[in-house]
């Protein structure tokens, strides 16, 4: 935690907290850190952009496009379908966990989005891995219809549509995607929202992709 304080200070004096164990921290320490953490939170969109750029280099071999291009294609398709802002940003970030959480990348991405976007959007991102299995799992001898366990869920069809229209379709090296810079303002707008504001989360509301 003290490194955060050091990294954000300029000049000869670099303020750090007094403690080496959190239980020893003072009110002054924690009020100071709170300000630094708020500034850190405001940089979330830029850190996500850096992570996306890295996907152009650290990508899964064998595919015809990079993971960044897959993200850009997915987001571009969502945008050109006139989907809402939450969906475009979710399509851009749905595989952001491929590098750090390859075994549960869907849930990784969902947790990044959860404080800022509609509940329906988060649920779709969290479960898209299971829904995508319908396209390939039988080739491995796995359950192709893993998604059927969610059949009764109000967001089921939205996830089916997300995968069909934007995710599974976005591996085309000839598709004219928008560049990452095109999506920067959208990413910034979503991640500058107040976290967990119910007017953004709209819990339980199923509207589908074109909303």
Backbone as CSV, one residue per row, in Angstrom:
resi,resn,N_x,N_y,N_z,CA_x,CA_y,CA_z,C_x,C_y,C_z
1,UNK,0.827,-1.210,0.000,0.000,0.000,0.000,0.861,1.259,0.000
2,UNK,1.993,1.248,0.737,2.820,2.442,0.782,3.399,2.788,-0.574
3,UNK,3.588,1.775,-1.439,4.117,2.043,-2.762,3.161,2.912,-3.581
4,UNK,1.861,2.784,-3.323,0.908,3.638,-4.016,1.183,5.089,-3.688
5,UNK,1.384,5.375,-2.394,1.675,6.728,-1.982,2.953,7.254,-2.616
6,UNK,4.006,6.416,-2.624,5.269,6.836,-3.191,5.151,7.118,-4.672
7,UNK,4.430,6.271,-5.377,4.356,6.389,-6.828,3.593,7.615,-7.283
8,UNK,2.728,8.140,-6.437,1.894,9.252,-6.864,2.429,10.596,-6.394
9,UNK,3.517,10.589,-5.629,4.097,11.840,-5.159,5.180,12.310,-6.119
10,UNK,5.365,13.612,-6.202,6.439,14.193,-6.999,7.291,15.075,-6.108
11,UNK,8.489,15.382,-6.586,9.369,16.246,-5.811,10.202,15.439,-4.839
12,UNK,10.873,16.140,-3.923,11.830,15.491,-3.029,11.145,14.729,-1.905
13,UNK,9.941,15.170,-1.500,9.242,14.506,-0.402,8.210,13.540,-0.955
14,UNK,8.295,12.321,-0.510,7.359,11.300,-0.913,6.700,10.744,0.336
15,UNK,5.485,11.119,0.543,4.781,10.714,1.753,4.354,9.262,1.680
16,UNK,4.540,8.548,2.754,4.049,7.182,2.883,3.362,7.057,4.235
17,UNK,2.601,5.997,4.397,1.887,5.777,5.652,2.850,5.351,6.757
18,UNK,2.367,5.400,7.988,3.224,5.119,9.146,3.329,3.635,9.464
19,UNK,2.409,2.816,8.959,2.317,1.435,9.450,3.028,0.424,8.557
20,UNK,3.383,-0.693,9.179,3.869,-1.871,8.442,2.896,-3.034,8.580
21,UNK,1.913,-2.889,9.456,0.784,-3.810,9.559,-0.492,-2.975,9.519
22,UNK,-1.464,-3.405,8.777,-2.667,-2.591,8.597,-3.352,-2.255,9.914
23,UNK,-3.307,-3.171,10.864,-3.982,-2.921,12.142,-3.345,-1.783,12.934
24,UNK,-2.163,-1.356,12.542,-1.484,-0.261,13.233,-1.744,1.093,12.570
25,UNK,-2.471,1.108,11.450,-2.706,2.354,10.735,-3.567,3.332,11.511
26,UNK,-3.309,4.602,11.314,-4.062,5.664,11.984,-5.162,6.171,11.055
27,UNK,-6.067,6.959,11.620,-7.095,7.593,10.810,-6.455,8.462,9.728
28,UNK,-5.404,9.191,10.103,-4.719,10.049,9.140,-4.162,9.207,7.984
29,UNK,-3.563,8.067,8.330,-3.044,7.174,7.292,-4.138,6.785,6.300
30,UNK,-5.268,6.354,6.837,-6.299,5.803,5.975,-7.051,6.873,5.188
31,UNK,-7.183,8.059,5.753,-7.769,9.147,4.975,-6.848,9.547,3.823
32,UNK,-5.556,9.539,4.079,-4.577,9.821,3.033,-4.657,8.769,1.926
33,UNK,-4.685,7.500,2.317,-4.754,6.421,1.334,-6.062,6.452,0.552
34,UNK,-7.128,6.841,1.223,-8.409,6.883,0.522,-8.359,7.824,-0.672
35,UNK,-7.724,8.964,-0.480,-7.591,9.901,-1.592,-6.765,9.317,-2.728
36,UNK,-5.688,8.624,-2.388,-4.857,7.998,-3.410,-5.612,6.886,-4.131
37,UNK,-6.402,6.134,-3.384,-7.144,5.039,-3.996,-8.251,5.547,-4.913
38,UNK,-8.851,6.676,-4.549,-9.850,7.269,-5.439,-9.218,7.697,-6.752
39,UNK,-8.026,8.265,-6.681,-7.310,8.637,-7.900,-6.949,7.392,-8.706
40,UNK,-6.542,6.343,-8.014,-6.219,5.072,-8.671,-7.447,4.505,-9.377
41,UNK,-8.584,4.557,-8.717,-9.820,4.041,-9.322,-10.162,4.770,-10.610
42,UNK,-9.895,6.060,-10.638,-10.210,6.841,-11.844,-9.340,6.443,-13.031
43,UNK,-8.275,5.717,-12.768,-7.406,5.261,-13.845,-7.739,3.873,-14.362
44,UNK,-8.875,3.322,-13.949,-9.216,1.957,-14.344,-9.308,1.800,-15.854
45,UNK,-9.961,2.722,-16.528,-10.132,2.599,-17.972,-8.783,2.557,-18.682
46,UNK,-7.854,3.389,-18.257,-6.543,3.401,-18.908,-5.792,2.091,-18.667
47,UNK,-5.912,1.520,-17.487,-5.265,0.230,-17.230,-5.887,-0.873,-18.084
48,UNK,-7.189,-0.808,-18.271,-7.848,-1.792,-19.132,-7.392,-1.644,-20.576
49,UNK,-7.206,-0.417,-21.025,-6.695,-0.200,-22.379,-5.300,-0.794,-22.539
50,UNK,-4.463,-0.643,-21.517,-3.131,-1.243,-21.583,-3.225,-2.764,-21.658
51,UNK,-4.135,-3.335,-20.890,-4.305,-4.791,-20.913,-4.802,-5.262,-22.275
52,UNK,-5.694,-4.503,-22.877,-6.169,-4.860,-24.211,-5.041,-4.778,-25.242
53,UNK,-4.239,-3.726,-25.168,-3.123,-3.602,-26.106,-2.169,-4.782,-25.979
54,UNK,-1.971,-5.251,-24.763,-1.084,-6.393,-24.540,-1.607,-7.649,-25.222
55,UNK,-2.924,-7.735,-25.402,-3.491,-8.906,-26.066,-3.125,-8.978,-27.547
56,UNK,-2.601,-7.913,-28.091,-2.096,-7.970,-29.461,-0.781,-8.733,-29.530
57,UNK,-0.074,-8.826,-28.393,1.233,-9.492,-28.347,1.140,-10.851,-27.648
58,UNK,0.504,-10.859,-26.482,0.354,-12.105,-25.732,-0.979,-12.724,-26.111
59,UNK,-0.965,-13.491,-27.159,-2.206,-14.030,-27.697,-2.106,-15.540,-27.802
60,UNK,-3.219,-16.203,-27.936,-3.232,-17.656,-28.059,-2.897,-18.024,-29.501
61,UNK,-1.831,-18.779,-29.742,-1.484,-19.130,-31.113,-2.504,-20.095,-31.716
62,UNK,-2.526,-20.134,-33.031,-3.421,-21.051,-33.724,-4.635,-20.378,-34.326
63,UNK,-5.097,-19.312,-33.698,-6.206,-18.551,-34.259,-5.705,-17.691,-35.419
64,UNK,-6.619,-17.265,-36.254,-6.255,-16.442,-37.415,-6.137,-14.963,-37.065
65,UNK,-6.545,-14.599,-35.860,-6.440,-13.218,-35.398,-5.944,-13.217,-33.957
66,UNK,-5.502,-12.052,-33.482,-5.073,-11.924,-32.088,-6.286,-11.794,-31.174
67,UNK,-6.027,-11.909,-29.880,-7.104,-11.724,-28.908,-7.591,-10.273,-28.918
68,UNK,-6.701,-9.341,-29.164,-7.144,-7.946,-29.272,-8.092,-7.792,-30.452
69,UNK,-7.742,-8.367,-31.595,-8.611,-8.231,-32.750,-9.966,-8.884,-32.500
70,UNK,-9.978,-9.995,-31.763,-11.259,-10.619,-31.414,-12.106,-9.665,-30.575
71,UNK,-11.472,-9.001,-29.613,-12.192,-8.030,-28.782,-12.728,-6.882,-29.620
72,UNK,-11.897,-6.370,-30.516,-12.316,-5.247,-31.362,-13.434,-5.656,-32.309
73,UNK,-13.342,-6.851,-32.875,-14.418,-7.322,-33.748,-15.722,-7.462,-32.983
74,UNK,-15.655,-8.060,-31.809,-16.862,-8.259,-31.014,-17.512,-6.921,-30.677
75,UNK,-16.692,-5.971,-30.229,-17.210,-4.651,-29.861,-17.726,-3.897,-31.084
76,UNK,-17.041,-4.036,-32.200,-17.475,-3.364,-33.425,-18.818,-3.908,-33.894
77,UNK,-18.981,-5.208,-33.829,-20.263,-5.804,-34.209,-21.383,-5.300,-33.294
78,UNK,-21.093,-5.225,-32.003,-22.094,-4.715,-31.064,-22.448,-3.271,-31.402
79,UNK,-21.437,-2.459,-31.651,-21.666,-1.048,-31.982,-22.481,-0.912,-33.266
80,UNK,-22.133,-1.692,-34.277,-22.840,-1.591,-35.559,-24.237,-2.191,-35.508
81,UNK,-24.495,-2.994,-34.495,-25.853,-3.474,-34.250,-26.680,-2.462,-33.471
82,UNK,-26.080,-1.302,-33.170,-26.747,-0.247,-32.399,-27.082,-0.703,-30.989
83,UNK,-26.232,-1.570,-30.431,-26.399,-1.987,-29.042,-26.039,-0.832,-28.121
84,UNK,-26.500,-0.912,-26.883,-26.217,0.134,-25.916,-24.758,0.165,-25.497
85,UNK,-24.377,1.238,-24.828,-22.997,1.442,-24.391,-22.491,0.284,-23.542
86,UNK,-23.312,-0.192,-22.607,-22.876,-1.286,-21.740,-22.483,-2.510,-22.555
87,UNK,-23.264,-2.811,-23.589,-22.984,-3.987,-24.404,-21.710,-3.817,-25.213
88,UNK,-21.477,-2.649,-25.753,-20.274,-2.431,-26.546,-19.029,-2.611,-25.676
89,UNK,-19.048,-2.021,-24.500,-17.911,-2.143,-23.594,-17.758,-3.584,-23.116
90,UNK,-18.857,-4.257,-22.836,-18.785,-5.660,-22.415,-18.211,-6.536,-23.518
91,UNK,-18.621,-6.292,-24.759,-18.069,-7.059,-25.875,-16.570,-6.821,-26.016
92,UNK,-16.151,-5.604,-25.772,-14.724,-5.273,-25.839,-13.928,-6.010,-24.762
93,UNK,-14.517,-6.165,-23.571,-13.786,-6.692,-22.421,-14.100,-8.144,-22.082
94,UNK,-14.958,-8.804,-22.842,-15.450,-10.102,-22.382,-14.363,-11.157,-22.241
95,UNK,-13.265,-11.022,-22.984,-12.157,-11.976,-22.878,-10.904,-11.358,-22.274
96,UNK,-11.056,-10.285,-21.517,-9.904,-9.594,-20.939,-9.140,-10.486,-19.967
97,UNK,-9.788,-11.525,-19.459,-9.137,-12.433,-18.513,-8.373,-13.577,-19.139
98,UNK,-8.305,-13.640,-20.448,-7.648,-14.774,-21.106,-6.213,-14.989,-20.649
99,UNK,-5.505,-13.903,-20.361,-4.112,-14.031,-19.951,-3.942,-14.421,-18.499
100,UNK,-4.640,-13.746,-17.600,-4.448,-13.945,-16.168,-5.348,-15.010,-15.572
101,UNK,-6.471,-15.283,-16.205,-7.419,-16.260,-15.652,-7.974,-17.140,-16.775
102,UNK,-7.114,-17.892,-17.458,-7.587,-18.649,-18.612,-8.601,-19.735,-18.280
103,UNK,-8.630,-20.206,-17.027,-9.580,-21.249,-16.646,-10.945,-20.700,-16.254
104,UNK,-11.004,-19.423,-15.954,-12.291,-18.798,-15.609,-12.324,-17.348,-16.085
105,UNK,-11.920,-17.173,-17.335,-11.787,-15.823,-17.876,-13.115,-15.089,-17.930
106,UNK,-14.207,-15.835,-18.062,-15.523,-15.205,-18.140,-15.893,-14.533,-16.824
107,UNK,-15.668,-15.230,-15.723,-15.968,-14.644,-14.415,-15.018,-13.496,-14.082
108,UNK,-13.776,-13.623,-14.495,-12.794,-12.556,-14.300,-13.296,-11.253,-14.938
109,UNK,-13.708,-11.348,-16.198,-14.204,-10.166,-16.900,-15.477,-9.625,-16.266
110,UNK,-16.345,-10.527,-15.841,-17.607,-10.094,-15.231,-17.366,-9.279,-13.969
111,UNK,-16.385,-9.673,-13.178,-16.124,-8.942,-11.937,-15.569,-7.551,-12.204
112,UNK,-14.850,-7.370,-13.297,-14.389,-6.037,-13.666,-15.578,-5.140,-14.012
113,UNK,-16.530,-5.705,-14.719,-17.683,-4.941,-15.192,-18.764,-4.742,-14.136
114,UNK,-18.870,-5.657,-13.196,-20.036,-5.744,-12.309,-20.434,-4.438,-11.622
115,UNK,-19.511,-3.635,-11.116,-19.949,-2.419,-10.414,-20.524,-1.327,-11.312
116,UNK,-20.397,-1.475,-12.637,-20.634,-0.337,-13.516,-21.705,-0.535,-14.578
117,UNK,-22.092,-1.760,-14.865,-23.005,-2.005,-15.985,-24.233,-2.769,-15.512
118,UNK,-25.192,-2.903,-16.418,-26.432,-3.608,-16.102,-26.155,-5.027,-15.640
119,UNK,-26.948,-5.466,-14.700,-26.872,-6.822,-14.177,-26.973,-7.858,-15.300
120,UNK,-27.822,-7.614,-16.262,-27.978,-8.524,-17.391,-26.673,-8.664,-18.172
121,UNK,-25.985,-7.568,-18.372,-24.727,-7.572,-19.105,-23.672,-8.369,-18.349
122,UNK,-23.561,-8.123,-17.056,-22.593,-8.850,-16.238,-22.860,-10.343,-16.268
123,UNK,-24.138,-10.723,-16.158,-24.484,-12.151,-16.153,-24.084,-12.802,-17.467
124,UNK,-24.338,-12.148,-18.565,-23.987,-12.697,-19.878,-22.476,-12.886,-19.999
125,UNK,-21.696,-11.892,-19.604,-20.246,-12.022,-19.662,-19.776,-13.151,-18.743
126,UNK,-20.361,-13.239,-17.572,-19.956,-14.263,-16.608,-20.221,-15.682,-17.115
127,UNK,-21.239,-15.841,-17.942,-21.643,-17.183,-18.387,-21.339,-17.461,-19.851
128,UNK,-20.735,-16.522,-20.561,-20.565,-16.741,-21.997,-19.658,-17.927,-22.304
129,UNK,-18.739,-18.261,-21.411,-17.878,-19.413,-21.641,-18.663,-20.707,-21.778
130,UNK,-19.638,-20.905,-20.901,-20.481,-22.100,-20.976,-21.359,-22.076,-22.218
131,UNK,-21.859,-20.922,-22.573,-22.743,-20.814,-23.739,-21.963,-21.004,-25.046
132,UNK,-20.709,-20.588,-25.072,-19.896,-20.777,-26.262,-19.617,-22.260,-26.559
133,UNK,-19.738,-23.102,-25.557,-19.423,-24.523,-25.733,-20.301,-25.202,-26.775
134,UNK,-21.454,-24.616,-27.054,-22.353,-25.219,-28.039,-21.692,-25.306,-29.413
135,UNK,-20.689,-24.479,-29.660,-20.050,-24.432,-30.969,-18.891,-25.417,-31.120
136,UNK,-18.324,-25.886,-29.986,-17.102,-26.680,-30.132,-16.942,-27.853,-29.159
137,UNK,-17.686,-27.877,-28.063,-17.391,-28.830,-26.993,-17.492,-30.286,-27.426
138,UNK,-18.387,-30.575,-28.367,-18.554,-31.958,-28.819,-17.290,-32.497,-29.481
139,UNK,-16.443,-31.623,-30.013,-15.204,-32.071,-30.629,-14.217,-32.600,-29.589
140,UNK,-14.397,-32.206,-28.338,-13.541,-32.663,-27.257,-14.195,-33.772,-26.418
141,UNK,-15.420,-34.113,-26.763,-16.136,-35.083,-25.963,-16.753,-34.479,-24.708
142,UNK,-16.914,-33.164,-24.691,-17.533,-32.478,-23.565,-19.016,-32.262,-23.851
143,UNK,-19.696,-31.719,-22.859,-21.125,-31.456,-22.991,-21.340,-30.200,-23.830
144,UNK,-21.797,-30.390,-25.034,-22.034,-29.280,-25.960,-23.136,-28.352,-25.462
145,UNK,-24.048,-28.899,-24.686,-25.219,-28.131,-24.250,-25.153,-27.789,-22.760
146,UNK,-23.980,-27.449,-22.324,-23.772,-26.989,-20.953,-24.713,-25.830,-20.618
147,UNK,-25.006,-25.008,-21.584,-25.835,-23.829,-21.340,-27.259,-24.179,-20.927
148,UNK,-27.692,-25.400,-21.191,-29.086,-25.754,-20.903,-29.410,-25.727,-19.416
149,UNK,-28.405,-25.811,-18.574,-28.670,-25.717,-17.129,-29.211,-24.337,-16.746
150,UNK,-29.032,-23.371,-17.645,-29.495,-22.001,-17.390,-30.775,-21.670,-18.161
151,UNK,-31.398,-22.653,-18.745,-32.540,-22.434,-19.630,-33.629,-21.573,-18.990
152,UNK,-33.873,-21.755,-17.694,-34.958,-21.029,-17.026,-34.552,-19.618,-16.596
153,UNK,-33.306,-19.254,-16.776,-32.857,-17.945,-16.313,-33.367,-16.849,-17.243
154,UNK,-33.773,-15.716,-16.704,-34.316,-14.640,-17.554,-33.307,-14.064,-18.547
155,UNK,-32.013,-14.253,-18.315,-31.004,-13.737,-19.227,-30.485,-14.795,-20.200
156,UNK,-31.068,-15.966,-20.193,-30.598,-17.065,-21.032,-30.524,-16.665,-22.503
157,UNK,-31.620,-16.174,-23.053,-31.655,-15.883,-24.481,-30.699,-14.749,-24.840
158,UNK,-30.524,-13.812,-23.946,-29.585,-12.726,-24.211,-28.175,-13.270,-24.365
159,UNK,-27.808,-14.237,-23.537,-26.475,-14.829,-23.636,-26.336,-15.644,-24.918
160,UNK,-27.371,-16.366,-25.289,-27.364,-17.074,-26.571,-27.102,-16.087,-27.708
161,UNK,-27.796,-14.966,-27.693,-27.670,-13.971,-28.750,-26.293,-13.311,-28.748
162,UNK,-25.767,-13.008,-27.566,-24.435,-12.423,-27.442,-23.390,-13.320,-28.103
163,UNK,-23.471,-14.597,-27.803,-22.499,-15.538,-28.363,-22.662,-15.684,-29.869
164,UNK,-23.887,-15.781,-30.324,-24.137,-16.007,-31.746,-23.783,-14.779,-32.591
165,UNK,-24.167,-13.613,-32.150,-24.011,-12.415,-32.981,-22.620,-11.798,-32.879
166,UNK,-22.022,-11.813,-31.677,-20.812,-11.037,-31.468,-19.584,-11.857,-31.099
167,UNK,-19.737,-12.922,-30.344,-18.559,-13.643,-29.852,-18.075,-14.683,-30.857
168,UNK,-18.877,-15.696,-31.125,-18.412,-16.767,-31.999,-18.151,-16.293,-33.428
169,UNK,-18.775,-15.196,-33.824,-18.634,-14.695,-35.190,-17.375,-13.861,-35.413
170,UNK,-16.637,-13.560,-34.361,-15.588,-12.537,-34.435,-14.173,-13.126,-34.461
171,UNK,-13.929,-13.952,-35.453,-12.603,-14.530,-35.661,-12.180,-14.388,-37.125
172,UNK,-12.658,-13.347,-37.760,-12.512,-13.150,-39.195,-11.387,-12.157,-39.491
173,UNK,-10.285,-12.595,-40.102,-9.179,-11.663,-40.368,-9.516,-10.583,-41.383
174,UNK,-10.608,-10.722,-42.092,-10.985,-9.736,-43.104,-12.069,-8.767,-42.637
175,UNK,-12.510,-8.906,-41.391,-13.572,-8.023,-40.898,-12.990,-6.640,-40.590
176,UNK,-13.634,-5.571,-41.026,-13.103,-4.212,-40.804,-13.492,-3.662,-39.426
177,UNK,-12.763,-4.051,-38.436,-13.048,-3.586,-37.070,-12.661,-2.131,-36.887
178,UNK,-13.325,-1.491,-35.950,-12.884,-0.174,-35.500,-11.616,-0.340,-34.656
179,UNK,-10.730,0.647,-34.645,-9.508,0.559,-33.828,-9.825,0.740,-32.341
180,UNK,-8.890,0.372,-31.516,-9.091,0.495,-30.074,-9.385,1.932,-29.666
181,UNK,-8.754,2.886,-30.325,-8.963,4.298,-29.986,-10.423,4.711,-30.138
182,UNK,-11.123,4.082,-31.026,-12.533,4.384,-31.236,-13.344,4.120,-29.971
183,UNK,-12.944,3.103,-29.219,-13.707,2.686,-28.050,-13.238,3.348,-26.746
184,UNK,-12.138,4.071,-26.797,-11.599,4.673,-25.573,-12.614,5.557,-24.852
185,UNK,-13.310,6.473,-25.538,-14.281,7.303,-24.812,-15.412,6.486,-24.177
186,UNK,-15.824,5.421,-24.815,-16.885,4.572,-24.269,-16.415,3.872,-22.999
187,UNK,-15.194,3.352,-23.059,-14.626,2.701,-21.876,-14.507,3.697,-20.731
188,UNK,-14.030,4.899,-21.050,-13.908,5.927,-20.026,-15.238,6.297,-19.406
189,UNK,-16.269,6.412,-20.235,-17.591,6.786,-19.722,-18.128,5.741,-18.746
190,UNK,-17.992,4.486,-19.082,-18.518,3.429,-18.209,-17.768,3.378,-16.888
191,UNK,-16.447,3.477,-16.924,-15.663,3.299,-15.704,-15.501,4.575,-14.891
192,UNK,-16.118,5.659,-15.340,-16.215,6.844,-14.493,-17.543,6.884,-13.741
193,UNK,-18.397,5.920,-13.961,-19.660,5.871,-13.220,-19.416,5.575,-11.746
194,UNK,-20.354,5.955,-10.929,-20.287,5.608,-9.511,-20.519,4.109,-9.372
195,UNK,-19.614,3.441,-8.688,-19.694,1.991,-8.558,-20.945,1.560,-7.803
196,UNK,-21.577,0.530,-8.304,-22.732,-0.116,-7.685,-23.950,0.801,-7.558
197,UNK,-24.040,1.768,-8.426,-25.221,2.629,-8.457,-26.375,1.840,-9.088
198,UNK,-27.463,1.685,-8.367,-28.545,0.815,-8.834,-29.152,1.308,-10.139
199,UNK,-29.106,2.596,-10.383,-29.655,3.108,-11.640,-28.860,2.611,-12.843
200,UNK,-27.606,2.220,-12.634,-26.802,1.612,-13.688,-26.948,0.098,-13.714
201,UNK,-27.059,-0.511,-12.531,-27.113,-1.974,-12.448,-28.451,-2.533,-12.932
202,UNK,-29.533,-1.879,-12.570,-30.885,-2.263,-12.998,-31.101,-3.770,-12.816
203,UNK,-30.882,-4.202,-11.607,-30.890,-5.627,-11.276,-32.196,-6.299,-11.653
204,UNK,-32.086,-7.436,-12.333,-33.246,-8.243,-12.678,-33.954,-7.840,-13.951
205,UNK,-33.533,-6.756,-14.574,-34.204,-6.275,-15.779,-33.606,-6.945,-17.014
206,UNK,-34.427,-7.703,-17.739,-33.991,-8.375,-18.957,-34.480,-7.584,-20.160
207,UNK,-33.560,-6.981,-20.888,-33.923,-6.148,-22.037,-33.395,-6.692,-23.353
208,UNK,-32.440,-7.609,-23.303,-31.853,-8.136,-24.526,-30.700,-7.287,-25.031
209,UNK,-30.142,-7.691,-26.145,-28.932,-7.046,-26.668,-29.158,-5.631,-27.167
210,UNK,-30.249,-5.375,-27.813,-30.427,-4.083,-28.474,-31.009,-3.049,-27.524
211,UNK,-30.304,-2.859,-26.437,-30.782,-1.919,-25.417,-29.595,-1.388,-24.633
